[in-house]
Amino acid sequence: MSWIVLVTMIVVLGLALGFSMSRRRELRAMRQVMAERDRTQRLGSDKAQLQHPVVDLTRCLGCATCVAACPEDGVLELVHGQAMVVNGARCVGVSACERECPVGAITVTLGDLTDRDDVPVLSSELEAEGMSGLFLAGEITAHALIKTAVDQGTAVGREVARRTGLEGGSDPDSEVLDLCIVGAGPAGLACSMVAKQGGLRFAMLDQEQELGGTVAKYPRRKLVMSMPMEMPGYGKVKKQTYEKEELMELWQDMASSSGLELHGGQVLQGVERSELGHFVVQTATHEFKAKHVCLALGRRGIPRKLGVPGEELPKVAYHLIDAHSYQGRRILVVGGGDSAVEAAMALAEQPGNEVSLSYRKEGFFRIRSKNEARIKQCIERGTVQVYFQSELTAITADSVRLQGLDAKGNKGVTLPNDEVFLMVGGVPPFETLKRSGVSFDASQHAPVETIGEQGSGLTNALLAGLCSTLVVLLFVLWHNDYYGLQEHLRPAHPKHDLLAPAKGMGLGIGILACVLVVVNLLYLLRRSPRVPFRLGSLQHWMTGHVATGIGALLCALLHSGLAPKDTTAGHALLALGFLLVTGSVGRYLYAYVPRAANGRELELHEVTSSLGQLAEEWDQGHREFRQLVRGQVMELIEQARWKGSFLGRAASLALSRWKLRGRLHRLEKQGADMGVDAGQVHATLSLARSAHRSATMATHFEDLRALMGTWRYLHRWVAALMVLLVIAHVAFALYYGFSLSGDPAGSTP
């Protein structure tokens, strides 16, 4: 007995220690995530330029599937056991998080367009508002995905083919084309291939001499992310990642096999409607007449220039194609986006190069996580010298001049230089589009339905469960003459061969229960990122997980004849019932407490933001008082929230309230001594109390969430026990069935 006690103590203490260490790691990770979120909000990278994910906290279970599915690190992270958008600027819009969320808690959207003057006003057919026959497709519509561009180009091509058919078909003798496509990127290529298939008379124009659009300007061997898509006239393109050269070769093969002709070197000047009703597409050198026009343009437009002295020198370039062409050179790259960072790193890898990078902000905030990690390594190794908070002010034949923008003063530096790459974005073709009749008036955008909380879906689940149970109840009432008998009387009943656990329908229902258990467990495989099969969406699998759990319990209950015994089968049935209850807790209650905690985090962010806004109208001395209050209150909050144990946090919270009263009393006196108005002091300290209260409540909810988290482990261990019991029950049934029959080949277990 003493050995049993000793081993039990070791196991219990070991599990407790493991849980405590895991909890400490979780809190440290959460603290880092919150610090990163504060940093991105300060830099303005918490929100995306185009698409971004919106998380419904009433549904989020904290399974982290979305975090694992996102191709970019740091866009989504778990805070208080639920997904939160941390660095939205890194979102590339592939919607992997939306597809993989098992409960439909994430939606990738453009958001509210009422304050966006960079999104064209289009109809559902991608037609410019008020300009019948003028279509837009691709990145210019504010959708950055290659797949979306292909889908839009395909849709425009089909719509033009439909309208041309209604008008009597294409006229081979007319000088007016059916369609003029401006842009040879993925949208223009897809539209051209549809036009070719439909027998339309069309022309595909581009300012460059090759296909590819923006992708053609990517650096050599740059990885391009896509999604599986259907390319008209070619078929399915299944790969999700291509090197630039590989994707360009694929597009060129498509164009060549389809017999497409590209009119290169055609810089768009504008589109006008003639008196005869058709469009006139004016380029720098030619004029094209067409009944319909598809503007499949990118958003980059022409490279943005800085207007600094020396920018006209031959050594100045606006994009990098092949870094191998530059060796033994002193190079300056200007910009802080992915293109600039990737160019600087590629140039630094070439022998003999000395690479510097100038960026006007205090840190990178819109680059992808992989690029951020790599550029940090380059900075540490000294292969790239980065000048933050600086701007290029002059370029000479053998040097460049950088002016500092930091708070320490306007410090400048002159660097010896052979090459300059200006990668500060481009000038979008919005003005050209506006002259062509495309509206960017934000007030004309159709109202975007706000993505609100959908609720946990508990009512629907209860309704489905109730209906399933009623069906089983009706079946039992139908056969009540059998199920109503005592067990020892059932073998003599005529329905015994039909409903008995080892015979007829009763056996079939038992086999169905086992099948449902297996299908239920397949959900775990589908959810794992290490398992390659992806049949169906994870949300459908989650629905099936719930449905098969309920179905397995009902079938097992019928299989037992509504009389489970004290056997492995009876224990498996009890375990299955327990799993249904604990699974319901996991599905519908895990989201409630974390949501409350994250709600408090939102309140805390709003209050601390209000502290900053409150001082915007104050003079410098009063602002120092606000900063003093905010710093001391945030110090108390940090001390109370991230302790490694529940007792440690409880003690810190109790002490922090006492400390808060003392500090606020001293701050009130300091405010008076600094000459701050009494009303301003009162407003500032009131916000400080609110911030502390929100942080305290978030901590309480976090502790409650951690306690509920142990429920999941219990659910998993009982699930494992249930599987073992089912296997044992099936094995015993087969063994005794074969033994009693004496003829395994012809017996029925």
XYZ file of C-alpha atoms in Angstrom:
749
model
C 0.000 0.000 0.000
C 2.817 2.406 0.889
C 4.324 1.900 -2.552
C 0.990 2.745 -4.147
C 0.721 5.926 -2.064
C 4.286 6.920 -2.948
C 3.799 6.351 -6.686
C 0.458 8.167 -6.571
C 2.067 11.176 -4.893
C 4.861 11.234 -7.468
C 2.355 11.106 -10.349
C 0.082 13.770 -8.838
C 2.958 16.117 -7.954
C 4.559 15.564 -11.357
C 1.322 16.422 -13.140
C 0.834 19.487 -10.937
C 4.398 20.641 -11.629
C 3.944 20.095 -15.354
C 0.697 22.064 -15.337
C 2.312 24.890 -13.356
C 5.268 25.124 -15.755
C 2.930 24.994 -18.745
C 0.849 27.773 -17.204
C 3.912 29.946 -16.700
C 4.925 29.463 -20.336
C 1.406 30.324 -21.451
C 1.361 33.547 -19.438
C 4.799 34.551 -20.723
C 3.682 33.937 -24.305
C 0.495 35.912 -23.713
C 2.467 38.789 -22.255
C 4.676 38.845 -25.359
C 1.627 38.768 -27.636
C 0.032 41.689 -25.806
C 3.283 43.651 -26.023
C 3.460 42.928 -29.758
C -0.151 43.997 -30.211
C 0.566 47.287 -28.434
C 3.583 47.789 -30.699
C 1.615 47.140 -33.895
C -1.137 49.491 -32.758
C 1.440 52.177 -32.074
C 3.008 51.683 -35.523
C -0.364 51.388 -37.254
C 0.176 47.832 -38.533
C -2.631 46.224 -36.537
C -5.016 46.744 -39.473
C -4.523 45.578 -43.028
C -4.501 47.764 -46.109
C -6.972 45.526 -47.947
C -8.433 42.254 -46.603
C -8.262 41.441 -42.924
C -9.732 38.798 -40.602
C -12.561 39.534 -38.163
C -12.930 37.145 -35.201
C -16.322 36.345 -33.667
C -15.439 35.754 -30.019
C -18.824 34.193 -29.258
C -17.811 31.226 -31.403
C -14.025 31.019 -31.055
C -12.957 27.933 -29.072
C -9.264 28.743 -28.922
C -8.253 25.640 -30.886
C -5.473 27.660 -32.637
C -6.289 26.045 -36.000
C -6.448 29.497 -37.590
C -3.017 30.422 -36.197
C -1.511 27.242 -37.650
C -3.301 27.671 -41.002
C -2.194 31.279 -41.557
C 0.769 31.396 -43.973
C 2.127 34.468 -42.181
C 3.350 34.420 -38.586
C 1.991 37.024 -36.212
C -1.259 37.924 -37.992
C -3.302 35.886 -35.508
C -2.340 34.853 -31.998
C -4.150 33.412 -29.002
C -5.002 35.810 -26.185
C -6.949 34.448 -23.208
C -7.567 31.285 -25.197
C -9.114 32.990 -28.238
C -7.822 34.204 -31.581
C -6.946 37.883 -31.869
C -5.679 39.926 -34.816
C -2.244 41.213 -33.774
C -0.469 42.250 -36.976
C -3.185 42.694 -39.585
C -0.806 44.399 -42.023
C 0.813 41.022 -42.690
C -2.477 39.477 -43.822
C -2.157 38.385 -47.452
C -5.856 37.613 -47.817
C -5.626 33.888 -48.640
C -8.472 33.253 -46.147
C -6.873 30.036 -44.877
C -7.974 30.950 -41.348
C -11.580 31.363 -42.492
C -11.599 28.021 -44.316
C -9.975 26.067 -41.497
C -11.898 27.479 -38.513
C -14.038 24.545 -37.311
C -16.791 26.767 -35.905
C -16.943 29.564 -38.500
C -15.607 32.188 -36.104
C -13.418 34.051 -38.649
C -14.388 36.076 -41.711
C -11.860 37.720 -44.037
C -13.349 40.936 -45.374
C -12.563 44.361 -46.750
C -14.443 45.909 -43.878
C -16.254 49.230 -43.992
C -15.730 51.029 -47.332
C -17.535 54.247 -46.394
C -14.240 55.995 -45.604
C -12.163 54.412 -48.387
C -11.375 56.631 -51.379
C -9.033 54.055 -52.956
C -11.649 51.406 -53.814
C -13.558 51.782 -57.106
C -17.362 51.661 -57.065
C -18.368 48.533 -58.985
C -21.516 46.555 -59.627
C -21.819 42.850 -58.884
C -20.625 42.226 -62.482
C -17.437 44.273 -61.756
C -18.749 47.069 -63.999
C -17.867 50.676 -63.189
C -20.865 52.502 -61.770
C -22.491 54.606 -64.479
C -20.154 53.320 -67.246
C -21.854 50.374 -68.943
C -19.286 48.143 -70.631
C -16.290 49.348 -68.584
C -15.107 46.578 -66.249
C -12.350 46.340 -63.634
C -10.591 43.195 -62.427
C -7.593 42.223 -60.338
C -5.718 44.107 -57.663
C -7.206 47.466 -58.635
C -10.515 46.275 -57.114
C -8.751 46.060 -53.691
C -8.377 42.264 -53.782
C -4.761 41.129 -53.750
C -5.042 37.368 -54.293
C -3.957 35.835 -57.592
C -6.907 33.446 -57.409
C -9.325 36.351 -56.936
C -7.774 38.164 -59.898
C -8.190 35.040 -62.057
C -11.787 34.584 -60.917
C -12.593 38.231 -61.638
C -10.938 38.187 -65.071
C -12.830 34.995 -65.907
C -16.137 36.528 -64.781
C -15.598 39.661 -66.891
C -14.688 37.613 -69.975
C -17.800 35.473 -69.625
C -20.046 38.490 -69.096
C -18.688 40.198 -72.214
C -19.124 36.964 -74.202
C -22.721 36.728 -72.974
C -23.509 40.312 -73.968
C -21.815 39.888 -77.344
C -23.948 36.810 -77.979
C -27.105 38.733 -77.142
C -26.044 41.458 -79.592
C -25.750 38.963 -82.444
C -22.174 37.779 -82.011
C -18.811 39.124 -83.035
C -18.550 41.096 -86.292
C -15.283 40.137 -88.070
C -15.537 43.103 -90.464
C -15.878 45.810 -87.837
C -12.890 47.887 -86.784
C -14.370 48.013 -83.295
C -13.192 45.140 -81.075
C -15.545 43.234 -78.818
C -13.184 43.661 -75.875
C -10.011 45.557 -75.021
C -8.092 44.224 -72.012
C -5.607 46.564 -70.359
C -3.161 44.674 -68.191
C -1.460 41.308 -68.702
C -1.373 40.073 -65.128
C -3.398 37.086 -63.892
C -6.730 38.936 -64.278
C -5.956 40.134 -67.825
C -4.601 36.725 -68.831
C -7.712 34.901 -67.530
C -10.009 37.399 -69.263
C -8.084 36.997 -72.537
C -8.286 33.198 -72.399
C -12.052 33.342 -71.878
C -12.355 35.810 -74.770
C -10.294 33.478 -76.967
C -12.514 30.524 -76.067
C -15.640 32.566 -76.790
C -14.473 33.643 -80.245
C -14.374 37.333 -79.338
C -12.308 39.896 -81.209
C -10.088 41.365 -78.519
C -6.715 42.921 -77.744
C -4.583 42.501 -74.622
C -2.411 45.511 -73.783
C 0.286 46.114 -71.202
C 2.868 48.796 -70.533
C 5.540 46.072 -70.277
C 6.705 43.736 -73.034
C 5.929 40.514 -71.169
C 3.099 38.872 -69.286
C 2.914 38.820 -65.520
C 1.943 42.266 -64.326
C 3.284 43.015 -60.857
C 4.723 39.488 -60.513
C 7.049 40.101 -63.475
C 8.770 42.829 -61.449
C 9.447 40.570 -58.474
C 13.089 39.752 -57.692
C 14.602 36.594 -59.124
C 13.366 33.358 -57.459
C 10.951 35.186 -55.159
C 8.300 32.868 -53.727
C 4.745 33.735 -54.782
C 1.802 32.422 -52.762
C -1.405 31.477 -54.484
C -4.379 29.181 -53.959
C -5.667 26.248 -55.983
C -7.636 27.775 -58.838
C -9.281 27.042 -62.172
C -7.583 28.712 -65.124
C -9.893 28.982 -68.172
C -8.616 26.984 -71.105
C -5.966 25.302 -68.966
C -7.618 23.551 -66.038
C -6.813 23.345 -62.345
C -3.670 24.904 -60.950
C -3.197 23.009 -57.695
C 0.080 24.315 -56.267
C -0.026 26.986 -53.562
C 3.564 28.242 -53.795
C 5.588 29.104 -56.887
C 8.906 30.711 -57.561
C 8.534 33.806 -59.699
C 10.193 32.194 -62.741
C 8.044 29.075 -62.412
C 4.813 31.068 -62.325
C 5.906 33.285 -65.226
C 6.744 30.207 -67.299
C 3.333 28.720 -66.522
C 1.540 31.892 -67.664
C 3.647 32.147 -70.805
C 2.855 28.533 -71.672
C -0.852 29.251 -71.202
C -0.680 32.272 -73.486
C 1.396 30.441 -76.101
C -0.830 27.341 -76.169
C -3.932 29.543 -76.477
C -2.422 31.691 -79.231
C -2.708 34.937 -77.251
C -0.980 38.041 -78.574
C 0.302 40.741 -76.241
C 0.502 44.374 -77.359
C 3.386 45.480 -75.167
C 4.662 48.978 -74.469
C 1.133 50.410 -74.331
C 0.953 52.890 -71.455
C -2.682 53.730 -70.710
C -3.574 57.409 -71.032
C -7.326 57.132 -70.627
C -10.599 55.626 -71.820
C -13.341 57.648 -73.494
C -16.729 56.789 -74.948
C -17.115 57.933 -78.549
C -20.229 59.504 -80.052
C -20.981 56.129 -81.693
C -21.209 54.460 -78.289
C -18.032 52.374 -78.281
C -14.940 53.002 -76.161
C -11.677 54.497 -77.309
C -8.680 53.246 -75.300
C -5.892 55.780 -75.685
C -2.295 54.732 -75.000
C 0.900 56.717 -75.407
C 1.354 55.419 -78.972
C -1.895 53.825 -80.193
C -5.657 54.007 -80.105
C -7.906 50.952 -79.667
C -11.657 50.917 -80.268
C -13.814 48.398 -78.398
C -17.399 47.805 -77.306
C -16.208 46.645 -73.890
C -13.097 47.393 -71.845
C -11.570 45.442 -68.957
C -9.055 47.400 -66.891
C -7.041 44.631 -65.233
C -4.538 46.973 -63.652
C -2.495 46.640 -60.504
C -2.530 49.201 -57.711
C 1.174 50.013 -57.935
C 0.966 52.101 -61.105
C 4.205 53.924 -61.854
C 7.067 53.979 -59.317
C 6.842 56.765 -56.766
C 9.654 59.318 -56.999
C 11.116 61.264 -54.097
C 11.963 64.419 -55.997
C 15.410 64.742 -54.415
C 18.457 66.220 -56.162
C 20.292 63.597 -58.200
C 17.310 61.258 -58.642
C 17.720 61.484 -62.417
C 21.198 59.874 -62.289
C 21.602 56.545 -64.173
C 22.514 54.688 -60.987
C 18.986 55.194 -59.555
C 16.521 52.307 -60.071
C 12.994 51.636 -58.816
C 12.929 47.850 -58.750
C 15.377 44.958 -58.572
C 15.074 42.004 -60.926
C 18.373 40.147 -60.526
C 20.603 40.801 -57.525
C 23.405 38.721 -59.094
C 24.062 41.590 -61.488
C 25.390 43.720 -58.633
C 28.673 42.689 -57.020
C 31.350 44.736 -55.297
C 29.028 47.746 -55.105
C 28.102 50.254 -52.405
C 24.286 50.197 -52.439
C 21.506 52.151 -50.748
C 17.956 50.800 -50.668
C 15.223 53.249 -49.637
C 11.953 51.877 -48.254
C 10.561 49.691 -45.495
C 8.177 47.308 -47.255
C 8.714 43.718 -48.290
C 10.138 44.697 -51.681
C 12.772 46.980 -50.159
C 13.755 44.529 -47.423
C 13.942 41.583 -49.844
C 16.057 43.637 -52.262
C 18.461 44.686 -49.494
C 18.868 41.097 -48.289
C 19.353 39.727 -51.813
C 21.972 42.379 -52.604
C 23.752 41.711 -49.306
C 24.213 38.069 -50.306
C 26.297 39.033 -53.355
C 30.098 39.132 -52.920
C 31.689 42.479 -52.167
C 28.474 44.455 -51.712
C 28.053 47.016 -48.929
C 24.309 47.459 -48.428
C 22.510 50.187 -46.473
C 18.758 50.605 -46.021
C 16.997 53.862 -45.172
C 13.488 53.882 -43.690
C 11.596 56.862 -42.352
C 9.804 55.013 -39.521
C 11.194 53.714 -36.232
C 10.799 50.071 -37.217
C 9.467 47.684 -39.853
C 5.749 47.179 -39.403
C 4.217 46.017 -42.698
C 6.662 43.314 -43.731
C 6.057 39.591 -43.537
C 7.276 37.713 -40.506
C 9.865 35.686 -42.435
C 11.348 38.854 -43.896
C 11.398 40.479 -40.474
C 13.301 37.536 -38.990
C 15.789 37.481 -41.880
C 16.474 41.227 -41.863
C 17.121 41.082 -38.118
C 19.737 38.418 -38.760
C 21.314 40.567 -41.469
C 21.450 43.539 -39.101
C 23.025 41.422 -36.364
C 25.628 40.031 -38.779
C 26.315 43.507 -40.140
C 25.576 42.601 -43.753
C 22.857 45.266 -43.939
C 23.195 48.631 -42.214
C 19.723 50.016 -41.438
C 19.059 53.713 -40.818
C 15.640 54.026 -39.189
C 13.879 57.403 -38.967
C 15.880 58.770 -41.858
C 15.143 60.149 -45.310
C 17.195 60.493 -48.466
C 17.844 64.162 -49.199
C 20.476 64.140 -51.972
C 22.143 61.819 -54.495
C 25.495 62.497 -56.154
C 27.614 60.440 -58.516
C 29.548 58.779 -55.690
C 27.540 59.414 -52.497
C 24.119 59.828 -50.885
C 22.969 62.092 -48.072
C 20.587 60.851 -45.330
C 18.884 63.183 -42.879
C 17.844 61.876 -39.440
C 14.221 62.208 -38.320
C 14.475 60.967 -34.750
C 13.752 62.984 -31.630
C 17.461 63.433 -30.905
C 17.779 66.041 -33.602
C 18.305 66.333 -37.342
C 21.501 64.312 -37.565
C 22.701 63.595 -41.061
C 25.139 61.149 -42.606
C 26.857 60.990 -45.998
C 27.503 57.511 -47.390
C 29.759 56.559 -50.302
C 27.513 55.040 -52.942
C 27.448 53.366 -56.360
C 23.789 52.265 -56.682
C 20.451 53.519 -55.323
C 17.181 51.580 -55.283
C 14.105 53.657 -54.471
C 11.374 51.245 -53.330
C 8.836 53.512 -51.687
C 5.786 52.200 -53.488
C 4.071 53.430 -56.587
C 1.570 56.025 -57.680
C -1.742 54.184 -58.195
C -3.513 54.841 -61.516
C -6.511 56.335 -59.727
C -6.417 59.667 -61.559
C -6.328 57.932 -64.942
C -9.270 55.769 -63.917
C -11.235 58.755 -62.654
C -10.716 60.529 -65.983
C -11.985 57.367 -67.655
C -15.244 57.467 -65.717
C -14.483 55.160 -62.779
C -15.906 56.509 -59.522
C -14.036 56.266 -56.212
C -16.705 58.140 -54.264
C -16.938 56.368 -50.911
C -20.559 57.422 -50.465
C -21.528 55.362 -53.541
C -20.316 52.082 -52.108
C -23.076 49.672 -51.232
C -23.461 49.411 -47.455
C -21.295 46.621 -46.092
C -23.114 44.467 -43.611
C -21.313 44.690 -40.314
C -19.887 41.350 -39.246
C -21.411 40.950 -35.817
C -21.431 38.203 -33.263
C -23.359 35.158 -34.439
C -23.644 33.455 -31.078
C -22.469 29.975 -30.204
C -25.245 28.188 -32.094
C -26.414 26.465 -28.919
C -30.103 26.760 -29.873
C -29.588 25.010 -33.213
C -27.522 22.288 -31.586
C -30.142 21.696 -28.900
C -32.845 21.548 -31.568
C -30.870 18.987 -33.604
C -30.169 16.927 -30.498
C -33.816 17.069 -29.451
C -35.021 15.941 -32.898
C -32.547 13.036 -32.945
C -33.629 11.948 -29.477
C -37.313 12.175 -30.429
C -36.691 9.886 -33.416
C -35.090 7.314 -31.114
C -37.939 7.701 -28.625
C -40.513 7.046 -31.359
C -38.566 3.936 -32.386
C -38.563 2.722 -28.776
C -42.301 3.392 -28.393
C -42.944 1.554 -31.660
C -41.181 -1.489 -30.205
C -42.254 -0.913 -26.622
C -43.683 -4.442 -26.463
C -40.058 -5.650 -26.561
C -38.140 -2.872 -24.764
C -40.794 -2.777 -22.004
C -40.137 -6.383 -21.002
C -37.736 -7.455 -18.280
C -34.450 -8.724 -19.687
C -34.996 -12.381 -18.797
C -38.317 -12.381 -20.715
C -36.980 -10.827 -23.938
C -35.435 -13.990 -25.504
C -38.923 -15.485 -25.846
C -40.333 -12.436 -27.621
C -40.779 -12.630 -31.436
C -38.731 -9.410 -31.929
C -35.713 -10.743 -30.028
C -33.945 -11.923 -33.180
C -34.463 -8.440 -34.642
C -33.593 -6.151 -31.688
C -31.219 -8.177 -29.492
C -27.698 -6.704 -29.204
C -26.076 -9.689 -30.914
C -28.655 -10.224 -33.639
C -30.366 -8.556 -36.583
C -31.029 -4.835 -36.336
C -29.678 -4.631 -32.790
C -26.282 -5.839 -33.989
C -26.436 -3.539 -37.003
C -27.148 -0.552 -34.754
C -24.150 -1.532 -32.614
C -21.916 -1.704 -35.685
C -23.278 1.703 -36.764
C -22.389 3.110 -33.326
C -18.782 1.889 -33.789
C -18.634 3.401 -37.262
C -19.887 6.728 -35.910
C -17.197 6.651 -33.198
C -14.512 6.088 -35.847
C -15.876 8.923 -38.020
C -16.024 11.119 -34.924
C -12.333 10.489 -34.224
C -11.396 11.255 -37.846
C -12.153 14.903 -37.016
C -8.994 14.952 -34.892
C -6.954 13.787 -37.875
C -8.575 16.347 -40.172
C -7.754 19.098 -37.701
C -4.090 18.164 -37.407
C -1.815 20.193 -39.731
C 0.483 17.150 -40.043
C -2.174 15.025 -41.761
C -2.229 15.637 -45.544
C -5.874 14.878 -46.374
C -8.179 17.909 -46.533
C -11.511 16.447 -47.708
C -14.179 19.064 -47.014
C -14.009 22.153 -44.807
C -13.067 21.872 -41.157
C -16.315 23.594 -40.229
C -18.290 20.755 -41.832
C -16.080 18.270 -40.032
C -16.807 20.018 -36.740
C -20.542 19.799 -37.432
C -20.084 16.118 -38.231
C -18.056 15.691 -35.033
C -20.989 16.926 -32.963
C -23.585 14.998 -34.985
C -21.692 11.696 -34.895
C -21.134 12.083 -31.148
C -24.872 12.387 -30.518
C -25.648 9.647 -33.032
C -23.101 7.248 -31.546
C -24.582 7.668 -28.059
C -28.162 7.079 -29.273
C -27.159 4.062 -31.366
C -25.154 2.595 -28.478
C -28.156 3.059 -26.194
C -30.405 1.179 -28.638
C -27.733 -1.470 -29.148
C -27.764 -2.112 -25.386
C -31.514 -2.648 -25.497
C -31.939 0.332 -23.134
C -30.448 -1.875 -20.414
C -26.668 -1.315 -20.156
C -24.886 -3.703 -17.805
C -21.843 -3.489 -15.577
C -19.572 -4.640 -18.410
C -17.021 -3.117 -20.740
C -19.887 -2.231 -23.098
C -21.836 -0.553 -20.297
C -18.775 1.373 -19.164
C -18.098 2.458 -22.760
C -21.672 3.742 -22.957
C -21.207 5.729 -19.738
C -17.944 7.155 -21.068
C -19.684 8.108 -24.318
C -22.397 9.925 -22.379
C -19.767 11.721 -20.319
C -17.981 12.780 -23.519
C -21.201 14.235 -24.888
C -21.609 16.361 -21.764
C -17.971 17.501 -21.587
C -17.913 18.096 -25.344
C -20.932 20.366 -24.975
C -19.045 22.303 -22.321
C -16.086 22.565 -24.693
C -18.189 23.670 -27.648
C -20.504 26.190 -26.018
C -18.895 27.375 -22.787
C -15.188 27.626 -23.620
C -15.949 30.671 -25.759
C -17.874 32.528 -23.055
C -15.217 33.121 -20.392
C -12.364 33.964 -22.837
C -14.717 36.339 -24.620
C -15.346 38.125 -21.340
C -11.589 38.348 -20.705
C -10.900 39.698 -24.185
C -13.771 42.128 -23.744
C -11.954 43.505 -20.725
C -8.756 43.696 -22.787
C -10.663 45.796 -25.319
C -11.910 48.059 -22.556
C -8.377 48.399 -21.225
C -7.094 49.370 -24.677
C -9.865 51.947 -25.093
C -9.185 53.464 -21.678
C -5.429 53.701 -22.209
C -6.076 55.235 -25.642
C -8.378 57.761 -23.979
C -5.550 58.644 -21.613
C -3.444 59.524 -24.641
C -6.206 61.463 -26.380
C -7.064 63.385 -23.224
C -3.696 65.114 -23.237
C -3.640 66.099 -26.911
C -5.122 69.510 -26.109
C -2.946 70.078 -23.038
C 0.252 72.022 -22.975
C 3.613 70.243 -22.631
C 3.718 70.363 -18.836
C 0.282 68.813 -18.460
C 1.164 66.099 -20.968
C 4.041 65.091 -18.731
C 1.542 64.587 -15.899
C -0.608 62.335 -18.073
C 2.443 60.304 -19.066
C 3.411 60.005 -15.413
C -0.051 58.709 -14.460
C -0.187 56.253 -17.357
C 3.293 54.901 -16.671
C 2.668 54.249 -12.984
C -0.754 52.665 -13.504
C 0.531 50.404 -16.278
C 3.373 49.360 -13.996
C 0.846 48.216 -11.367
C -1.175 46.391 -14.010
C 1.882 44.543 -15.334
C 2.880 43.463 -11.833
C -0.563 41.998 -11.164
C -1.355 40.221 -14.410
C 1.535 38.004 -15.454
C 2.525 36.162 -12.298
C 3.166 32.473 -12.816
C 0.684 31.129 -10.272
C -2.865 31.838 -9.223
C -1.820 32.624 -5.641
C 0.892 34.960 -6.892
C -1.572 36.874 -9.050
C -4.171 36.968 -6.281
C -1.631 38.455 -3.870
C -0.425 40.940 -6.478
C -3.969 42.019 -7.252
C -4.777 42.576 -3.593
C -1.598 44.566 -3.052
C -2.015 46.486 -6.302
C -5.365 47.886 -5.167
C -3.766 49.158 -2.001
C -0.827 50.509 -4.018
C -3.212 52.101 -6.523
C -4.952 54.143 -3.844
C -1.610 55.341 -2.522
C -0.214 56.214 -5.922
C -3.339 58.021 -7.083
C -3.281 60.080 -3.883
C 0.346 61.058 -4.537
C -0.365 61.725 -8.219
C -3.224 64.024 -7.272
C -0.805 66.109 -5.212
C 1.793 66.029 -8.006
C -0.805 67.245 -10.499
C -1.662 70.171 -8.277
C 2.039 70.991 -7.826
C 2.539 70.888 -11.628
C -0.293 73.383 -12.083
C -2.681 70.949 -13.790
C -6.326 71.945 -13.600
C -8.254 70.046 -10.915
C -10.829 68.868 -13.464
C -8.085 67.484 -15.697
C -6.488 65.726 -12.745
C -9.819 64.180 -11.788
C -10.509 63.012 -15.389
C -7.041 61.483 -15.715
C -7.184 59.634 -12.396
C -10.698 58.388 -13.194
C -9.399 56.822 -16.404
C -6.507 55.321 -14.448
C -8.959 53.634 -12.057
C -10.976 52.301 -15.010
C -7.842 50.895 -16.636
C -6.825 49.143 -13.432
C -10.335 47.744 -12.944
C -10.468 46.376 -16.520
C -7.065 44.725 -16.127
C -8.129 43.189 -12.811
C -11.286 41.723 -14.324
C -9.340 40.352 -17.290
C -7.004 38.600 -14.850
C -9.910 37.066 -12.930
C -11.468 35.747 -16.133
C -8.099 34.401 -17.262
C -7.779 32.384 -14.043
C -11.286 31.028 -14.534
C -10.419 30.101 -18.126
C -7.338 28.239 -16.948
C -9.479 26.276 -14.498
C -11.931 25.406 -17.267
C -9.029 24.361 -19.463
C -8.478 21.321 -17.233
C -11.922 20.156 -18.398
C -10.484 19.615 -21.856
C -7.808 17.283 -20.554
C -10.460 15.294 -18.708
C -12.494 15.097 -21.917
C -9.509 13.771 -23.847
C -8.534 11.126 -21.291
C -12.109 9.867 -21.045
C -12.234 9.736 -24.855
C -9.122 7.548 -24.858
C -10.674 5.312 -22.189
C -13.898 5.063 -24.193
C -12.009 3.954 -27.309
C -10.196 1.240 -25.341
C -13.486 0.013 -23.844
C -15.152 -0.110 -27.270
C -12.209 -2.077 -28.692
C -12.369 -4.471 -25.732
C -16.143 -4.882 -26.145
C -15.817 -5.650 -29.874
C -12.955 -8.083 -29.225
C -14.927 -9.938 -26.516
C -18.032 -10.069 -28.718
C -16.078 -11.524 -31.631
C -14.251 -14.012 -29.419
C -17.366 -15.354 -27.726
C -19.340 -15.262 -30.959
C -16.774 -17.404 -32.715
C -16.444 -19.733 -29.719
C -20.194 -20.361 -29.415
C -20.754 -20.895 -33.105
C -17.768 -23.182 -33.568
C -17.628 -22.001 -37.148
C -15.995 -18.595 -37.460
C -16.526 -18.491 -41.190
C -20.247 -18.814 -40.957
C -21.017 -17.224 -37.626
C -22.514 -13.860 -36.831
C -20.861 -12.118 -33.878
